[in-house]
């Protein structure tokens, strides 16, 4: 866009003379250098935590899609419900290990003095409370099969869940879990914990991009089958 105002055609004020006139040498970059100094992205425990974070949604998406295509788990366990519950237990165990690996990674690296205050600690506690509320209420609204990919096993819900917390945001369980990790990082004044939270958010974002359209297609196919009956 040009430097003219859209309302009166007059040149718009050029605040500070534009970014070219900013004196970057006067910017305080000490905070960023301090953060970089405290974070070791090559530390083995951090790498293990990253692998655990990325592996979990990748695993359950691959297995669930394989089940939807072949019904392999249903045949193995003798029915869709037993298969779905078995996958749910495995996912929960993987999530427990993921949380453990994140905690170990945080304890293995330095704390950040900038985060060592009560305001940050209570903010972290509030995030964990909100995150836990979103996760638990999502589970209660969806049930075991709705939470753990029962759609892929042919266990479809009668109608879309629209109550709390799904009337507040999409994918509340994922974002509630992300809030829990951020809250834990803040309560422990852990810069590496904040980095790992970003990895959690990114992995969930990718999972949502794959899960959403696939799940919608499952219900679209059911709707078409019902119309032809």
CSV table of C-alpha atoms in Angstrom, one decimal, residues 11-134:
chain,number,residue,atom,x,y,z
A,11,UNK,CA,-0.2,11.2,3.1
A,12,UNK,CA,-0.5,9.1,6.2
A,13,UNK,CA,1.8,10.0,9.1
A,14,UNK,CA,5.0,8.0,9.0
A,15,UNK,CA,5.5,7.1,12.6
A,16,UNK,CA,9.1,7.1,13.6
A,17,UNK,CA,10.1,7.6,10.0
A,18,UNK,CA,9.3,4.0,9.2
A,19,UNK,CA,11.2,0.9,10.3
A,20,UNK,CA,14.2,2.0,8.3
A,21,UNK,CA,14.8,4.8,10.8
A,22,UNK,CA,14.5,2.7,13.9
A,23,UNK,CA,17.8,2.5,15.9
A,24,UNK,CA,18.1,-1.2,16.4
A,25,UNK,CA,21.3,-0.8,18.2
A,26,UNK,CA,19.4,0.7,21.1
A,27,UNK,CA,17.0,-2.3,21.4
A,28,UNK,CA,17.5,-4.4,24.6
A,29,UNK,CA,18.2,-7.9,23.4
A,30,UNK,CA,19.6,-9.0,26.7
A,31,UNK,CA,16.4,-10.9,27.5
A,32,UNK,CA,16.7,-13.0,24.3
A,33,UNK,CA,20.4,-13.7,24.9
A,34,UNK,CA,19.6,-14.7,28.4
A,35,UNK,CA,16.9,-17.1,27.2
A,36,UNK,CA,19.2,-18.5,24.5
A,37,UNK,CA,21.9,-19.1,27.1
A,38,UNK,CA,19.5,-21.0,29.4
A,39,UNK,CA,18.1,-23.3,26.7
A,40,UNK,CA,20.0,-26.2,25.4
A,41,UNK,CA,18.2,-27.7,22.4
A,42,UNK,CA,20.8,-30.5,22.0
A,43,UNK,CA,20.4,-31.9,25.6
A,44,UNK,CA,19.3,-35.6,25.3
A,45,UNK,CA,16.4,-35.3,27.7
A,46,UNK,CA,15.0,-32.4,25.7
A,47,UNK,CA,15.3,-34.4,22.5
A,48,UNK,CA,13.5,-37.3,24.1
A,49,UNK,CA,10.7,-35.0,25.2
A,50,UNK,CA,10.3,-33.6,21.7
A,51,UNK,CA,10.2,-37.1,20.2
A,52,UNK,CA,7.5,-38.1,22.7
A,53,UNK,CA,5.5,-35.0,22.0
A,54,UNK,CA,5.6,-35.5,18.2
A,55,UNK,CA,5.2,-39.3,18.3
A,56,UNK,CA,1.9,-39.4,20.2
A,57,UNK,CA,-0.5,-37.7,17.8
A,58,UNK,CA,1.4,-39.3,14.9
A,59,UNK,CA,0.9,-42.7,16.4
A,60,UNK,CA,-2.8,-42.5,17.2
A,61,UNK,CA,-3.6,-40.9,13.8
A,62,UNK,CA,-1.7,-43.6,11.9
A,63,UNK,CA,-3.2,-46.5,14.0
A,64,UNK,CA,-6.8,-45.1,13.9
A,65,UNK,CA,-6.7,-44.6,10.1
A,66,UNK,CA,-5.3,-48.1,9.7
A,67,UNK,CA,-8.2,-49.4,11.8
A,68,UNK,CA,-10.7,-47.4,9.8
A,69,UNK,CA,-9.4,-48.9,6.6
A,70,UNK,CA,-8.8,-52.5,7.6
A,71,UNK,CA,-10.7,-53.1,10.9
A,72,UNK,CA,-7.6,-54.9,12.1
A,73,UNK,CA,-7.9,-53.9,15.7
A,74,UNK,CA,-11.6,-54.8,15.8
A,75,UNK,CA,-10.8,-58.3,14.5
A,76,UNK,CA,-7.9,-58.7,16.9
A,77,UNK,CA,-9.9,-57.7,20.0
A,78,UNK,CA,-13.2,-59.2,19.0
A,79,UNK,CA,-15.2,-56.0,18.6
A,80,UNK,CA,-14.9,-52.3,18.1
A,81,UNK,CA,-15.5,-51.3,21.7
A,82,UNK,CA,-12.8,-53.5,23.1
A,83,UNK,CA,-10.4,-52.3,20.4
A,84,UNK,CA,-11.2,-48.7,21.0
A,85,UNK,CA,-10.8,-49.1,24.8
A,86,UNK,CA,-7.5,-50.9,24.3
A,87,UNK,CA,-6.2,-48.1,22.1
A,88,UNK,CA,-7.4,-45.6,24.7
A,89,UNK,CA,-5.3,-47.3,27.4
A,90,UNK,CA,-2.2,-47.2,25.2
A,91,UNK,CA,-2.8,-43.5,24.3
A,92,UNK,CA,-3.1,-42.7,28.0
A,93,UNK,CA,0.1,-44.5,28.8
A,94,UNK,CA,1.9,-42.7,26.0
A,95,UNK,CA,0.6,-39.4,27.3
A,96,UNK,CA,1.8,-40.2,30.8
A,97,UNK,CA,5.3,-40.9,29.4
A,98,UNK,CA,5.1,-37.7,27.4
A,99,UNK,CA,4.3,-35.7,30.5
A,100,UNK,CA,7.1,-37.5,32.4
A,101,UNK,CA,9.6,-36.7,29.7
A,102,UNK,CA,8.7,-33.0,29.7
A,103,UNK,CA,9.0,-32.8,33.4
A,104,UNK,CA,12.4,-34.5,33.3
A,105,UNK,CA,13.6,-32.2,30.5
A,106,UNK,CA,12.5,-29.1,32.6
A,107,UNK,CA,14.3,-30.4,35.7
A,108,UNK,CA,17.4,-31.0,33.6
A,109,UNK,CA,17.8,-27.4,32.5
A,110,UNK,CA,18.2,-24.1,34.2
A,111,UNK,CA,15.4,-22.0,35.6
A,112,UNK,CA,14.9,-18.4,34.4
A,113,UNK,CA,15.2,-15.7,37.0
A,114,UNK,CA,12.8,-13.5,35.0
A,115,UNK,CA,10.0,-16.0,35.7
A,116,UNK,CA,10.8,-16.4,39.4
A,117,UNK,CA,8.0,-14.4,40.9
A,118,UNK,CA,4.6,-15.0,42.4
A,119,UNK,CA,2.6,-13.4,39.5
A,120,UNK,CA,4.1,-15.8,37.0
A,121,UNK,CA,3.6,-18.7,39.3
A,122,UNK,CA,-0.1,-17.9,39.9
A,123,UNK,CA,-0.5,-17.4,36.2
A,124,UNK,CA,0.8,-20.8,35.6
A,125,UNK,CA,-1.5,-22.3,38.2
A,126,UNK,CA,-4.5,-20.5,36.6
A,127,UNK,CA,-3.5,-21.9,33.2
A,128,UNK,CA,-3.3,-25.4,34.6
A,129,UNK,CA,-6.7,-25.0,36.3
A,130,UNK,CA,-8.3,-23.8,33.1
A,131,UNK,CA,-6.5,-26.5,31.0
A,132,UNK,CA,-7.7,-29.2,33.4
A,133,UNK,CA,-11.2,-27.9,33.2
A,134,UNK,CA,-11.2,-28.0,29.4
